[in-house]
């Protein structure tokens, strides 16, 4: 057995195992610096490191080590790396009591026995070490790379122990255990134990933490649970929904192309992530496609007599419209391919355009939908926005078709004369593609993308003024005039239609309330000013509501109530309107006739003249066309002064002032031409004209009298104001047939072709 001397470093509180390196720094005056010197000078840097734990128990095992990297620091200290090589037995310490002297020892090598199945044990250990370092967070797993290919159990244990074992005493035990096998066992044991300890510690930790964080934890858990629930719920919901959608798609009777598209979109929906915005876009789209009435039709009522009966019951008059509808249905029955005509009802508000369209739908058993295009500027309102827009949706046509629930509804498009176009496109041309029977079979909405057949839809349009209907559209329409009603027609409508409707709506017996005709007429005359009956309906409704409220509030027991003139003030307030009643006959005053949104009215025209330069003064806020008519009237009389016995000087030495009172009436249009001319003539010839006479007709410079519009309304207004004779253009003769009977009966019409004929009437008027 080899023995040799070695200088000794005695470690206190630290253990150096073989395969490990110790970095030490010595003070210049330390004894140990001498030991380092001795080692370097006489022992090739070899040195014995002994770890002493208790001085009474002087260790028998030391570690043969080598000094490396001996560095002298600027402050005189020495820093060395001491690398542990192997265990040696210390046979003797040479000067243990002389503290100042360096220690020296006599050591001898230790011979290790061969270990059976060493590699198996090594592998097992490595495995355990790996799992240990993995599970325990505060142990670095860098040692794994050091031992991965280790073949010696002796070295393996020494490499890992300082890393894995924290107790210094235990490491010392490892040092003192010469047999690697024993150390291997110890290590396994320690690993198991450490793992156990860690587990317990962790549990303890968690319990402490749990108590500390209880409220916070509960909050977190609840939040998590909410999310989990939502997630689970969502996926469940989505699955259910997809099943439902698939079922609906299977059942839906739509063109094959649309079905294909639907299945494709459904697939996209299935694979999309719930939270993504795309998902709801796809779902909305699918729902739109499903909801459209692709091939669903209501069956038309073909009993034309019954249709007519229903229309007559719901609406008074409106002969032409009703007749036209019956014709349409008759043609349709003869030939299935007959294209739906596009009927356009033109007339002032409240004359029953919308409600009649609704009744038509009812009478022929079609569903009814309505859109208003008044004020629309953007064509997207009609044909929708592309899906790429945020919040995109179909246009009004497709949206209404969804509501219609059938592909052959009656589709009312209101106020087509109030559309306008701007930079966002022309809604008129979009509307044309909707109405045109050539195109509307393949109507395409930007959002829906798939073609939708509108060819079975019965379109009905409405407008207030024919002149404001876009020209391109007007060409395709069959215009039906629905003009205003006379007072007597209104009276009929009120008693036969409006009152029964209102009384029923208020849940009253049909004979509970009576209103005498003259009371209704008073309401028509003094509380409404309209061509239609909307305001009248509102006023009647107001009366009935007030009566009902009074009965309920005062708990009155009565069987019947009669509304007389006396209560009108109470229920409807002060009279709102007074119609122009014909004035006394005067020189220079003539009744023209006006046609306004409220219907017709007389329009007194006053003319005065006084010294001046032949100028024309016009007041009463006249429109441009009416101003022109006034100029034409004057010029005509100037150039024909002889014919009409006018003193020419009166025309050129005076200024002529024409005033048209009634500021509230819009005064424009050419139809006052002959009335203006006659008023000037009356003034300058000093001859009165009867106030029982009214005139309407355009005049040319040659004195020809041209046709005018709104004859019905004008004559109704004239009758109300007490006019007995009306001069009209011969060209309007055909319109006389359509005038209400009372007008025809009570008014004398004189048809004229030129102003000369008007003059005849004038001079013969006594
Ligand atoms: P418009 O569409 O021409 O503005 P509405 O259809 O809204 O007019 O009619 C207003 C009200 O007057 C409705 O309650 C309607 O029933 C009623 N009405 C209009 N004309 C008639 C009529 N000829 N017969 C019966 N009721 C009518």
Coordinates of C-alpha atoms and ligand atoms in Angstrom, one line a residue, residues 312-318 322 347-357 370 412 414 462 464 482 485 493-494 496-498 501 532-535 537, ligand 1:
X312 CA -115.7 48.3 -52.5
X313 CA -116.2 47.5 -48.9
X314 CA -112.9 48.9 -47.8
X315 CA -112.7 52.0 -50.1
X316 CA -115.2 54.4 -51.4
X317 CA -114.8 55.4 -55.1
X318 CA -111.4 55.0 -56.6
X322 CA -110.2 49.0 -58.7
X347 CA -102.3 61.7 -55.8
X348 CA -102.2 63.9 -52.7
X349 CA -101.6 62.4 -49.2
X350 CA -104.5 60.8 -47.5
X351 CA -106.5 59.8 -50.5
X352 CA -106.2 56.1 -49.8
X353 CA -103.3 55.0 -51.9
X354 CA -101.5 53.0 -49.2
X355 CA -104.6 51.6 -47.6
X356 CA -106.1 50.6 -51.0
X357 CA -102.9 48.8 -51.9
X370 CA -94.3 48.2 -47.8
X412 CA -95.9 48.8 -52.0
X414 CA -94.1 54.6 -51.3
X462 CA -97.2 55.7 -55.0
X464 CA -97.7 62.7 -54.7
X482 CA -106.1 59.2 -57.3
X485 CA -112.4 63.9 -52.8
X493 CA -116.1 58.0 -46.7
X494 CA -116.5 59.3 -43.1
X496 CA -119.4 54.5 -44.4
X497 CA -115.8 53.8 -43.7
X498 CA -113.9 55.9 -41.2
X501 CA -113.6 51.7 -38.4
X532 CA -107.6 63.2 -48.8
X533 CA -109.3 62.1 -45.6
X534 CA -106.3 61.5 -43.3
X535 CA -106.8 64.6 -41.2
X537 CA -109.9 60.5 -39.8
Ligands
LIG1 P1 -102.3 57.8 -48.8 O1 -101.5 56.6 -48.9 O2 -102.9 58.2 -50.1 O3 -101.5 58.9 -48.2 P2 -103.8 56.4 -46.9 O4 -104.0 55.1 -47.6 O5 -102.8 56.4 -45.8 O6 -103.5 57.6 -47.9 O7 -105.3 56.8 -46.3 C1 -105.4 57.5 -45.1 C2 -106.7 57.1 -44.4 O8 -107.8 57.4 -45.1 C3 -106.7 55.6 -44.3 O9 -107.2 55.3 -43.0 C4 -107.7 55.1 -45.3 O10 -108.4 54.0 -44.9 C5 -108.7 56.3 -45.4 N1 -109.2 56.4 -46.8 C6 -108.6 57.1 -47.8 N2 -109.3 57.0 -48.9 C7 -110.4 56.2 -48.6 C8 -111.5 55.8 -49.4 N3 -111.7 56.0 -50.6 N4 -112.4 55.0 -48.7 C9 -112.2 54.7 -47.4 N5 -111.2 55.1 -46.7 C10 -110.3 55.9 -47.2

